[in-house]
Coordinates of N, CA and C and ligand atoms in Angstrom, one line a residue:
M1 N -29.2 12.9 4.7 CA -30.4 13.6 5.3 C -30.4 13.2 6.8
E2 N -30.8 14.2 7.6 CA -30.8 13.9 9.1 C -32.1 13.2 9.5
N3 N -32.0 12.5 10.6 CA -33.2 11.8 11.1 C -34.2 12.9 11.5
K4 N -35.5 12.6 11.2 CA -36.6 13.5 11.6 C -37.0 13.2 13.0
K5 N -37.3 14.2 13.8 CA -37.7 14.0 15.2 C -39.2 14.1 15.3
T6 N -39.8 13.1 16.0 CA -41.2 13.1 16.3 C -41.3 13.2 17.8
A7 N -42.5 13.6 18.3 CA -42.7 13.5 19.8 C -42.9 12.1 20.2
G8 N -42.4 11.7 21.4 CA -42.5 10.3 21.8 C -44.0 9.8 21.8
K9 N -44.2 8.6 21.2 CA -45.6 8.1 21.4 C -45.5 6.5 21.1
L10 N -46.6 5.9 21.6 CA -46.7 4.5 21.5 C -47.8 4.1 20.5
I11 N -47.5 3.3 19.5 CA -48.5 2.8 18.6 C -48.6 1.3 18.8
V12 N -49.8 0.9 19.1 CA -50.0 -0.6 19.4 C -50.8 -1.2 18.3
F13 N -50.4 -2.5 17.9 CA -51.2 -3.3 17.0 C -51.9 -4.4 17.8
E14 N -53.1 -4.5 17.6 CA -53.9 -5.6 18.2 C -54.7 -6.4 17.2
G15 N -55.1 -7.6 17.6 CA -55.8 -8.5 16.7 C -55.7 -9.9 17.2
I16 N -56.6 -10.8 16.7 CA -56.4 -12.2 17.1 C -55.2 -12.8 16.5
D17 N -54.8 -13.9 17.0 CA -53.6 -14.6 16.4 C -53.8 -14.8 14.9
G18 N -52.7 -14.5 14.2 CA -52.8 -14.7 12.7 C -53.5 -13.5 12.0
S19 N -53.8 -12.4 12.7 CA -54.5 -11.3 12.0 C -53.5 -10.5 11.1
G20 N -52.2 -10.7 11.3 CA -51.3 -10.0 10.4 C -50.5 -8.9 11.1
K21 N -50.5 -8.9 12.4 CA -49.8 -7.8 13.2 C -48.3 -7.7 12.8
S22 N -47.6 -8.9 12.9 CA -46.2 -8.8 12.7 C -45.9 -8.4 11.2
T23 N -46.7 -8.8 10.3 CA -46.5 -8.5 8.9 C -46.7 -7.0 8.7
Q24 N -47.7 -6.4 9.3 CA -48.0 -5.0 9.2 C -47.0 -4.1 9.9
I25 N -46.5 -4.6 11.0 CA -45.4 -3.9 11.8 C -44.2 -3.8 10.9
E26 N -43.8 -5.0 10.3 CA -42.7 -5.0 9.4 C -42.8 -4.0 8.2
L27 N -44.0 -4.0 7.6 CA -44.2 -3.1 6.5 C -44.1 -1.6 7.0
L28 N -44.6 -1.4 8.1 CA -44.6 0.0 8.7 C -43.1 0.4 9.0
C29 N -42.3 -0.6 9.5 CA -40.9 -0.3 9.8 C -40.2 0.1 8.5
Q30 N -40.5 -0.6 7.4 CA -39.8 -0.3 6.1 C -40.2 1.2 5.7
T31 N -41.4 1.5 5.8 CA -41.8 2.9 5.4 C -41.2 3.9 6.3
L32 N -41.1 3.6 7.6 CA -40.5 4.6 8.5 C -39.0 4.8 8.2
K33 N -38.3 3.6 7.9 CA -36.9 3.7 7.6 C -36.7 4.5 6.3
E34 N -37.5 4.3 5.3 CA -37.4 5.1 4.0 C -37.5 6.6 4.3
R35 N -38.4 6.9 5.3 CA -38.6 8.3 5.6 C -37.7 8.9 6.7
K36 N -36.8 8.0 7.1 CA -35.8 8.4 8.1 C -36.4 8.9 9.4
I37 N -37.5 8.2 9.8 CA -38.1 8.5 11.0 C -37.7 7.4 12.0
P38 N -37.0 7.8 13.1 CA -36.5 6.7 14.1 C -37.6 6.1 14.9
F39 N -37.5 4.8 15.2 CA -38.5 4.1 15.9 C -37.9 3.0 16.7
Y40 N -38.7 2.4 17.6 CA -38.2 1.2 18.3 C -39.4 0.2 18.3
V41 N -39.1 -1.0 17.9 CA -40.2 -2.0 17.8 C -40.1 -3.1 18.9
T42 N -41.2 -3.5 19.5 CA -41.2 -4.4 20.5 C -42.5 -5.2 20.6
M43 N -42.6 -6.1 21.5 CA -43.9 -6.9 21.6 C -44.2 -7.5 23.0
E44 N -45.4 -7.9 23.1 CA -45.8 -8.6 24.4 C -46.4 -9.9 23.9
P45 N -46.2 -11.0 24.7 CA -45.3 -11.1 25.8 C -43.9 -10.7 25.4
S46 N -43.2 -10.1 26.4 CA -41.9 -9.5 26.1 C -40.8 -10.5 26.0
E47 N -39.6 -10.1 25.7 CA -38.5 -11.0 25.5 C -37.7 -11.1 26.8
R48 N -38.3 -10.6 27.9 CA -37.6 -10.6 29.2 C -38.0 -11.9 30.0
P49 N -37.5 -12.1 31.3 CA -37.8 -13.3 32.0 C -39.3 -13.7 32.2
I50 N -40.1 -12.7 32.5 CA -41.5 -13.1 32.7 C -42.2 -13.5 31.4
G51 N -41.7 -12.8 30.3 CA -42.2 -13.1 29.0 C -41.8 -14.5 28.6
S52 N -40.6 -14.9 28.9 CA -40.2 -16.3 28.6 C -41.0 -17.3 29.4
M53 N -41.4 -17.0 30.6 CA -42.2 -17.9 31.4 C -43.6 -18.1 30.7
I54 N -44.1 -17.0 30.2 CA -45.4 -17.0 29.5 C -45.3 -17.9 28.3
R55 N -44.2 -17.7 27.5 CA -44.1 -18.5 26.3 C -44.0 -20.0 26.6
Q56 N -43.4 -20.4 27.7 CA -43.3 -21.8 28.1 C -44.8 -22.3 28.3
I57 N -45.6 -21.5 28.8 CA -47.0 -21.9 29.0 C -47.8 -22.0 27.7
L58 N -47.5 -20.9 26.8 CA -48.3 -20.9 25.6 C -47.9 -22.1 24.7
T59 N -46.7 -22.6 24.8 CA -46.2 -23.7 23.9 C -46.5 -25.1 24.6
G60 N -47.1 -25.0 25.8 CA -47.4 -26.3 26.5 C -46.3 -26.9 27.3
K61 N -45.2 -26.2 27.4 CA -44.0 -26.8 28.2 C -44.2 -26.6 29.7
A62 N -45.1 -25.7 30.0 CA -45.5 -25.5 31.5 C -47.0 -25.2 31.5
H63 N -47.5 -25.4 32.7 CA -49.0 -25.2 32.9 C -49.2 -24.2 34.0
A64 N -50.3 -23.5 33.9 CA -50.7 -22.6 35.0 C -52.2 -22.3 34.9
D65 N -52.8 -22.0 36.0 CA -54.2 -21.6 36.0 C -54.4 -20.3 35.2
P66 N -55.5 -20.2 34.5 CA -55.8 -19.0 33.6 C -55.6 -17.7 34.4
K67 N -56.0 -17.7 35.7 CA -55.9 -16.4 36.5 C -54.4 -16.1 36.8
V68 N -53.6 -17.2 36.9 CA -52.2 -17.0 37.1 C -51.6 -16.5 35.8
I69 N -52.0 -17.0 34.7 CA -51.5 -16.5 33.4 C -51.9 -15.0 33.2
A70 N -53.1 -14.7 33.6 CA -53.5 -13.2 33.5 C -52.5 -12.4 34.4
A71 N -52.2 -12.9 35.6 CA -51.3 -12.1 36.4 C -49.9 -12.0 35.8
L72 N -49.5 -13.1 35.2 CA -48.1 -13.1 34.6 C -48.1 -12.0 33.4
F73 N -49.1 -12.0 32.6 CA -49.2 -11.0 31.5 C -49.1 -9.6 32.1
T74 N -49.8 -9.4 33.3 CA -49.8 -8.1 33.9 C -48.4 -7.7 34.4
A75 N -47.8 -8.7 35.0 CA -46.4 -8.4 35.6 C -45.4 -8.2 34.4
D76 N -45.6 -9.0 33.3 CA -44.7 -8.9 32.2 C -44.8 -7.5 31.6
R77 N -46.1 -7.0 31.5 CA -46.3 -5.7 31.0 C -45.7 -4.6 31.8
L78 N -45.8 -4.6 33.1 CA -45.2 -3.6 33.9 C -43.7 -3.6 33.8
D79 N -43.1 -4.9 33.7 CA -41.7 -5.0 33.6 C -41.2 -4.4 32.2
H80 N -42.0 -4.7 31.2 CA -41.8 -4.2 29.8 C -41.8 -2.6 29.8
L81 N -42.7 -2.1 30.6 CA -42.8 -0.6 30.7 C -41.6 0.0 31.5
L82 N -41.3 -0.6 32.7 CA -40.6 0.1 33.7 C -39.2 -0.4 33.9
N83 N -38.7 -1.5 33.2 CA -37.4 -2.1 33.5 C -36.3 -1.0 33.1
E84 N -35.2 -1.2 33.8 CA -34.1 -0.1 33.7 C -33.3 -0.3 32.4
V85 N -33.4 -1.4 31.8 CA -32.5 -1.7 30.6 C -33.2 -1.1 29.3
N86 N -34.4 -1.5 29.0 CA -35.1 -0.9 27.8 C -36.6 -0.7 28.1
G87 N -36.9 -0.2 29.3 CA -38.3 0.1 29.6 C -38.9 1.1 28.6
I88 N -40.1 0.7 28.2 CA -40.8 1.5 27.1 C -41.3 2.9 27.6
A89 N -41.7 2.9 28.9 CA -42.2 4.2 29.4 C -41.2 5.3 29.3
R90 N -39.9 5.0 29.7 CA -38.9 6.0 29.6 C -38.6 6.4 28.2
M91 N -38.6 5.3 27.3 CA -38.2 5.6 25.9 C -39.2 6.6 25.3
V92 N -40.5 6.4 25.6 CA -41.5 7.3 25.0 C -41.4 8.7 25.6
E93 N -41.1 8.7 26.9 CA -40.9 10.0 27.6 C -39.8 10.8 27.0
E94 N -38.7 10.0 26.5 CA -37.5 10.7 26.0 C -37.7 11.0 24.5
G95 N -38.9 10.7 23.9 CA -39.2 11.2 22.5 C -39.2 10.1 21.5
M96 N -39.1 8.8 21.9 CA -39.0 7.7 20.9 C -40.4 7.4 20.4
L97 N -40.5 7.0 19.1 CA -41.7 6.4 18.6 C -41.6 4.9 18.8
V98 N -42.5 4.4 19.5 CA -42.5 2.9 19.8 C -43.6 2.2 19.2
L99 N -43.3 1.1 18.4 CA -44.4 0.3 17.8 C -44.4 -1.0 18.6
M100 N -45.6 -1.4 19.0 CA -45.7 -2.6 19.9 C -46.7 -3.6 19.3
D101 N -46.3 -4.8 19.3 CA -47.2 -5.9 18.9 C -47.9 -6.4 20.2
R102 N -49.1 -6.0 20.4 CA -50.0 -6.3 21.5 C -49.6 -5.5 22.8
Y103 N -50.7 -5.1 23.5 CA -50.5 -4.4 24.8 C -51.8 -4.8 25.7
Y104 N -52.2 -3.9 26.5 CA -53.2 -4.4 27.5 C -54.6 -4.8 26.9
F105 N -54.9 -4.3 25.7 CA -56.2 -4.8 25.1 C -56.1 -6.3 24.8
S106 N -54.9 -6.8 24.6 CA -54.8 -8.3 24.4 C -55.2 -9.0 25.7
S107 N -54.8 -8.5 26.8 CA -55.2 -9.1 28.1 C -56.7 -9.0 28.3
Y108 N -57.3 -7.8 28.0 CA -58.7 -7.6 28.2 C -59.5 -8.6 27.3
A109 N -59.0 -8.9 26.1 CA -59.7 -9.8 25.2 C -59.4 -11.2 25.5
Y110 N -58.2 -11.6 25.7 CA -57.8 -13.1 25.9 C -58.1 -13.5 27.3
Q111 N -57.7 -12.8 28.3 CA -57.9 -13.2 29.7 C -59.3 -13.1 30.2
S112 N -60.1 -12.3 29.5 CA -61.5 -12.1 30.0 C -62.4 -13.3 29.5
V113 N -61.8 -14.2 28.8 CA -62.6 -15.4 28.4 C -62.6 -16.3 29.7
D114 N -61.6 -16.3 30.5 CA -61.6 -17.1 31.8 C -61.8 -16.3 33.1
A115 N -61.7 -15.0 33.0 CA -61.8 -14.2 34.2 C -62.6 -13.0 33.9
P116 N -63.3 -12.3 34.9 CA -64.1 -11.2 34.6 C -63.3 -10.0 33.9
M117 N -63.9 -9.5 32.9 CA -63.1 -8.4 32.2 C -62.8 -7.2 33.1
D118 N -63.7 -6.9 34.0 CA -63.4 -5.7 34.8 C -62.2 -6.0 35.7
W119 N -62.1 -7.2 36.1 CA -60.9 -7.6 37.0 C -59.6 -7.5 36.1
V120 N -59.7 -7.9 34.9 CA -58.5 -7.8 34.0 C -58.1 -6.4 33.8
I121 N -59.1 -5.5 33.6 CA -58.9 -4.1 33.3 C -58.3 -3.5 34.6
Q122 N -58.8 -3.8 35.7 CA -58.3 -3.3 37.0 C -56.8 -3.7 37.2
A123 N -56.6 -5.0 36.9 CA -55.2 -5.6 37.1 C -54.2 -4.8 36.3
N124 N -54.7 -4.2 35.2 CA -53.7 -3.5 34.2 C -53.8 -2.0 34.4
A125 N -54.5 -1.5 35.4 CA -54.7 -0.1 35.6 C -53.4 0.7 35.6
L126 N -52.4 0.1 36.3 CA -51.2 0.8 36.5 C -50.5 1.0 35.1
S127 N -50.5 0.0 34.3 CA -49.9 0.1 32.9 C -50.7 1.2 32.1
A128 N -52.0 1.2 32.2 CA -52.8 2.2 31.4 C -52.4 3.6 31.9
Q129 N -52.3 3.7 33.2 CA -51.9 5.1 33.8 C -50.5 5.5 33.4
T130 N -49.6 4.5 33.3 CA -48.2 4.8 33.0 C -48.0 5.2 31.6
L131 N -48.7 4.4 30.7 CA -48.5 4.7 29.2 C -49.7 4.3 28.4
R132 N -50.4 5.3 27.9 CA -51.5 5.0 27.0 C -51.1 5.2 25.6
P133 N -51.5 4.2 24.7 CA -51.1 4.3 23.3 C -51.7 5.6 22.7
A134 N -51.0 6.2 21.7 CA -51.5 7.3 20.9 C -52.6 6.7 20.1
V135 N -52.5 5.4 19.7 CA -53.5 4.7 18.9 C -53.4 3.2 19.1
N136 N -54.5 2.5 19.2 CA -54.5 1.1 19.1 C -55.1 0.7 17.7
I137 N -54.2 0.1 16.9 CA -54.7 -0.3 15.5 C -55.2 -1.8 15.6
F138 N -56.5 -2.0 15.4 CA -57.0 -3.3 15.4 C -57.2 -3.9 14.0
L139 N -56.4 -5.0 13.8 CA -56.5 -5.6 12.4 C -57.6 -6.7 12.5
D140 N -58.7 -6.4 11.9 CA -59.8 -7.3 12.0 C -59.9 -8.3 10.9
V141 N -59.8 -9.6 11.4 CA -59.8 -10.8 10.5 C -60.7 -11.8 11.2
D142 N -61.5 -12.5 10.5 CA -62.3 -13.5 11.3 C -61.5 -14.7 11.6
A143 N -62.0 -15.4 12.7 CA -61.2 -16.5 13.3 C -60.8 -17.6 12.3
E144 N -61.7 -17.9 11.4 CA -61.4 -19.0 10.4 C -60.2 -18.6 9.5
D145 N -60.3 -17.4 9.0 CA -59.2 -16.9 8.1 C -57.9 -16.9 8.8
A146 N -57.9 -16.4 10.0 CA -56.7 -16.2 10.8 C -56.1 -17.6 11.1
L147 N -56.9 -18.5 11.4 CA -56.4 -19.9 11.7 C -55.8 -20.5 10.5
E148 N -56.5 -20.3 9.4 CA -56.0 -20.9 8.1 C -54.6 -20.3 7.8
R149 N -54.5 -19.0 8.0 CA -53.1 -18.4 7.7 C -52.1 -19.1 8.7
I150 N -52.4 -19.2 9.9 CA -51.4 -19.8 10.9 C -51.1 -21.2 10.5
T151 N -52.0 -22.0 10.3 CA -51.7 -23.5 10.0 C -51.0 -23.6 8.7
K152 N -51.4 -22.8 7.7 CA -50.8 -22.9 6.4 C -49.3 -22.6 6.4
N153 N -49.0 -21.6 7.2 CA -47.6 -21.1 7.2 C -46.8 -21.6 8.3
R154 N -47.4 -22.1 9.3 CA -46.5 -22.5 10.5 C -46.7 -24.0 10.8
G155 N -47.9 -24.6 10.7 CA -48.1 -26.0 10.9 C -48.4 -26.4 12.3
R156 N -48.0 -25.6 13.3 CA -48.3 -26.0 14.7 C -49.0 -24.8 15.4
T157 N -49.8 -25.0 16.4 CA -50.5 -23.9 17.0 C -50.2 -23.9 18.5
E158 N -50.5 -22.7 19.1 CA -50.3 -22.5 20.5 C -51.6 -22.5 21.3
L159 N -51.4 -22.3 22.7 CA -52.5 -22.4 23.6 C -53.9 -21.8 23.2
F160 N -53.9 -20.5 22.7 CA -55.1 -19.9 22.4 C -55.6 -20.0 21.0
E161 N -54.8 -20.7 20.1 CA -55.0 -20.7 18.7 C -56.0 -21.8 18.3
E162 N -57.3 -21.6 18.7 CA -58.3 -22.6 18.4 C -59.5 -21.8 18.0
K163 N -60.3 -22.3 17.0 CA -61.3 -21.5 16.4 C -62.4 -20.9 17.4
E164 N -63.0 -21.8 18.2 CA -64.0 -21.2 19.1 C -63.5 -20.2 20.0
R165 N -62.2 -20.5 20.5 CA -61.6 -19.5 21.4 C -61.3 -18.2 20.7
L166 N -60.8 -18.2 19.4 CA -60.5 -17.0 18.7 C -61.8 -16.2 18.4
I167 N -62.9 -16.9 18.2 CA -64.2 -16.2 17.9 C -64.6 -15.4 19.2
Q168 N -64.4 -16.1 20.3 CA -64.7 -15.4 21.6 C -63.8 -14.3 21.8
V169 N -62.5 -14.5 21.6 CA -61.5 -13.4 21.8 C -61.9 -12.2 20.9
R170 N -62.2 -12.4 19.7 CA -62.6 -11.3 18.8 C -63.8 -10.5 19.4
E171 N -64.8 -11.3 19.9 CA -66.0 -10.6 20.5 C -65.5 -9.8 21.8
R172 N -64.6 -10.4 22.5 CA -64.1 -9.7 23.8 C -63.4 -8.4 23.4
Y173 N -62.6 -8.4 22.3 CA -62.0 -7.2 21.9 C -63.1 -6.1 21.6
M174 N -64.1 -6.5 20.9 CA -65.2 -5.5 20.6 C -65.8 -5.0 21.8
E175 N -66.0 -5.9 22.8 CA -66.7 -5.5 24.0 C -65.7 -4.5 24.8
A176 N -64.4 -4.8 24.8 CA -63.5 -3.9 25.5 C -63.4 -2.6 24.8
F177 N -63.4 -2.5 23.5 CA -63.3 -1.3 22.8 C -64.5 -0.4 23.1
E178 N -65.7 -1.0 23.2 CA -66.9 -0.3 23.5 C -66.9 0.2 24.9
K179 N -66.4 -0.6 25.8 CA -66.4 -0.3 27.2 C -65.4 0.9 27.5
L180 N -64.3 1.0 26.7 CA -63.3 2.0 27.0 C -63.3 3.1 25.9
K181 N -64.4 3.2 25.2 CA -64.3 4.2 24.0 C -64.0 5.6 24.4
D182 N -64.3 6.0 25.6 CA -64.0 7.4 26.0 C -62.6 7.6 26.4
A183 N -61.9 6.5 26.8 CA -60.5 6.6 27.3 C -59.5 6.3 26.2
E184 N -59.8 5.5 25.2 CA -58.8 5.0 24.3 C -59.1 5.3 22.8
R185 N -58.1 5.5 22.1 CA -58.3 5.7 20.6 C -58.0 4.3 19.9
V186 N -59.0 3.9 19.2 CA -59.0 2.6 18.5 C -59.3 2.8 17.1
E187 N -58.4 2.3 16.2 CA -58.7 2.4 14.7 C -58.9 1.0 14.2
M188 N -60.0 0.7 13.6 CA -60.3 -0.6 13.1 C -59.8 -0.7 11.6
V189 N -59.1 -1.7 11.3 CA -58.6 -1.8 9.9 C -59.0 -3.2 9.4
D190 N -59.6 -3.3 8.2 CA -60.0 -4.6 7.7 C -58.8 -5.4 7.3
G191 N -58.5 -6.4 8.1 CA -57.2 -7.1 7.9 C -57.4 -8.3 6.9
S192 N -58.6 -8.4 6.3 CA -58.8 -9.6 5.4 C -58.3 -9.4 4.0
R193 N -57.8 -8.2 3.7 CA -57.4 -7.8 2.4 C -55.9 -8.1 2.1
E194 N -55.5 -7.7 0.9 CA -54.1 -7.9 0.6 C -53.2 -7.1 1.5
K195 N -52.0 -7.6 1.8 CA -51.1 -7.0 2.8 C -50.8 -5.5 2.4
D196 N -50.6 -5.2 1.1 CA -50.3 -3.8 0.8 C -51.4 -2.9 1.0
E197 N -52.6 -3.4 0.7 CA -53.8 -2.5 0.9 C -54.0 -2.1 2.4
I198 N -53.7 -3.2 3.2 CA -53.8 -2.9 4.7 C -52.8 -1.9 5.1
A199 N -51.6 -2.1 4.6 CA -50.4 -1.3 4.9 C -50.7 0.2 4.6
K200 N -51.4 0.4 3.5 CA -51.8 1.8 3.1 C -52.7 2.4 4.2
D201 N -53.7 1.7 4.7 CA -54.5 2.2 5.7 C -53.7 2.5 7.0
V202 N -52.9 1.5 7.3 CA -52.0 1.7 8.5 C -51.2 3.0 8.4
W203 N -50.6 3.1 7.3 CA -49.7 4.3 7.1 C -50.6 5.6 7.1
G204 N -51.8 5.5 6.6 CA -52.7 6.7 6.7 C -52.9 7.1 8.2
I205 N -53.1 6.1 9.0 CA -53.3 6.4 10.5 C -52.0 7.0 11.1
V206 N -50.9 6.3 10.9 CA -49.7 6.6 11.5 C -49.2 8.0 11.0
S207 N -49.2 8.2 9.7 CA -48.7 9.4 9.1 C -49.5 10.6 9.6
A208 N -50.8 10.5 9.8 CA -51.6 11.6 10.3 C -51.1 11.9 11.7
L209 N -50.8 10.9 12.5 CA -50.3 11.2 13.9 C -48.9 11.9 13.8
L210 N -48.0 11.4 12.9 CA -46.7 12.0 12.9 C -46.6 13.3 12.2
D211 N -47.6 13.6 11.2 CA -47.6 14.9 10.5 C -47.6 16.0 11.5
R212 N -48.5 15.8 12.5 CA -48.6 16.9 13.5 C -47.3 17.3 14.1
D213 N -46.4 16.3 14.4 CA -45.1 16.6 15.0 C -44.2 17.2 13.9
L214 N -44.2 16.5 12.7 CA -43.2 16.9 11.7 C -43.5 18.3 11.2
K215 N -44.7 18.8 11.3 CA -45.1 20.1 10.8 C -44.7 21.2 11.9
S216 N -44.8 20.7 13.2 CA -44.6 21.8 14.2 C -43.1 22.1 14.5
Ligands
ADP1 P1 -49.8 -12.1 13.7 O1 -48.5 -11.4 14.0 O2 -51.0 -11.2 13.9 O3 -50.0 -13.4 14.4 P2 -48.6 -12.6 11.1 O4 -48.3 -11.2 10.6 O5 -47.6 -13.5 11.7 O6 -49.8 -12.4 12.2 O7 -49.4 -13.3 10.0 C1 -49.9 -14.7 10.1 C2 -49.6 -15.4 8.8 O8 -50.5 -14.9 7.8 C3 -48.2 -15.2 8.2 O9 -47.8 -16.4 7.7 C4 -48.3 -14.1 7.2 O10 -47.4 -14.3 6.1 C5 -49.8 -14.3 6.7 N1 -50.4 -13.0 6.4 C6 -50.2 -11.8 7.0 N2 -51.0 -10.9 6.4 C7 -51.7 -11.5 5.4 C8 -52.7 -11.0 4.5 N3 -53.1 -9.7 4.4 N4 -53.2 -11.9 3.6 C9 -52.8 -13.2 3.6 N5 -51.9 -13.7 4.5 C10 -51.3 -12.9 5.4
TYD2 P1 -48.2 -13.4 20.0 O1 -46.8 -13.9 20.1 O2 -48.4 -12.0 19.6 O3 -49.0 -14.4 19.0 P2 -49.5 -14.1 17.5 O4 -48.3 -13.6 16.8 O5 -49.9 -15.5 17.1 O6 -50.6 -13.2 17.5 O7 -48.9 -13.7 21.4 C1 -48.9 -14.9 22.0 C2 -50.2 -15.3 22.5 O8 -50.4 -14.6 23.8 C3 -51.4 -15.0 21.7 O9 -52.2 -16.1 21.6 C4 -52.1 -13.9 22.5 C5 -51.7 -14.2 23.9 N1 -51.8 -13.0 24.8 C6 -52.7 -13.0 25.9 O10 -53.4 -14.0 26.0 N2 -52.7 -11.9 26.7 C7 -51.9 -10.9 26.6 O11 -51.9 -9.9 27.4 C8 -50.9 -10.9 25.5 C9 -49.9 -9.8 25.3 C10 -50.9 -12.0 24.6

């Protein structure tokens, strides 16, 4: 059977740390493979040099002021979109379905705890103009459950993985979604359920988006 062609689009997964983004992306990849729908999967922070710098800070190997961290995320995002090797903007333009673990709403939610949200949104305006997601899928899990998942399965935590912080981050996500409701498509999914139940909802959202292409 031949690969099915869809129009290029970006599907972003958002949520606090431990909300199940990687798990749901993996399950979605399996479904897409079974259906022979080509896709490219990626994440932010990226796996390129600025992303590595950010990971050094997240794991405590390097330190930087929160506003500098915000600027690094912005720079990493532009590089992720525009670099000549595997820039996402061109991929989507050329017809690829791109799945991404975090994008600018992560900056709006996490960096607005230390800097004004409007400044963070402004700092990312060029990314938003360059490539807007077809949908932002928000996996909603409360901070306590998310942290329990992280510590149970990993044992160590990173810079932002602290309960009070994650409660604030979740609130900032809601604030950002409300602020940008006219410009952005956001789908809320209850991420506190079993993995397969969540995956069904995710597939419902994604297949509705793809159906339009596959039918035309
Ligand atoms: P994220 O990428 O959002 O940080 P992960 O997908 O890595 O989240 O999930 C964090 C941890 O929680 C992992 O160990 C994963 O196996 C587990 N997990 C993911 N989804 C669920 C779920 N629906 N119920 C219980 N545990 C889950
Ligand atoms: P990630 O590796 O996705 O962590 P997790 O799988 O636990 O969700 O992201 C690393 C951390 O970086 C996470 O705490 C969220 C944070 N982050 C920001 O603060 N701003 C951003 O713009 C992005 C993309 C991530």
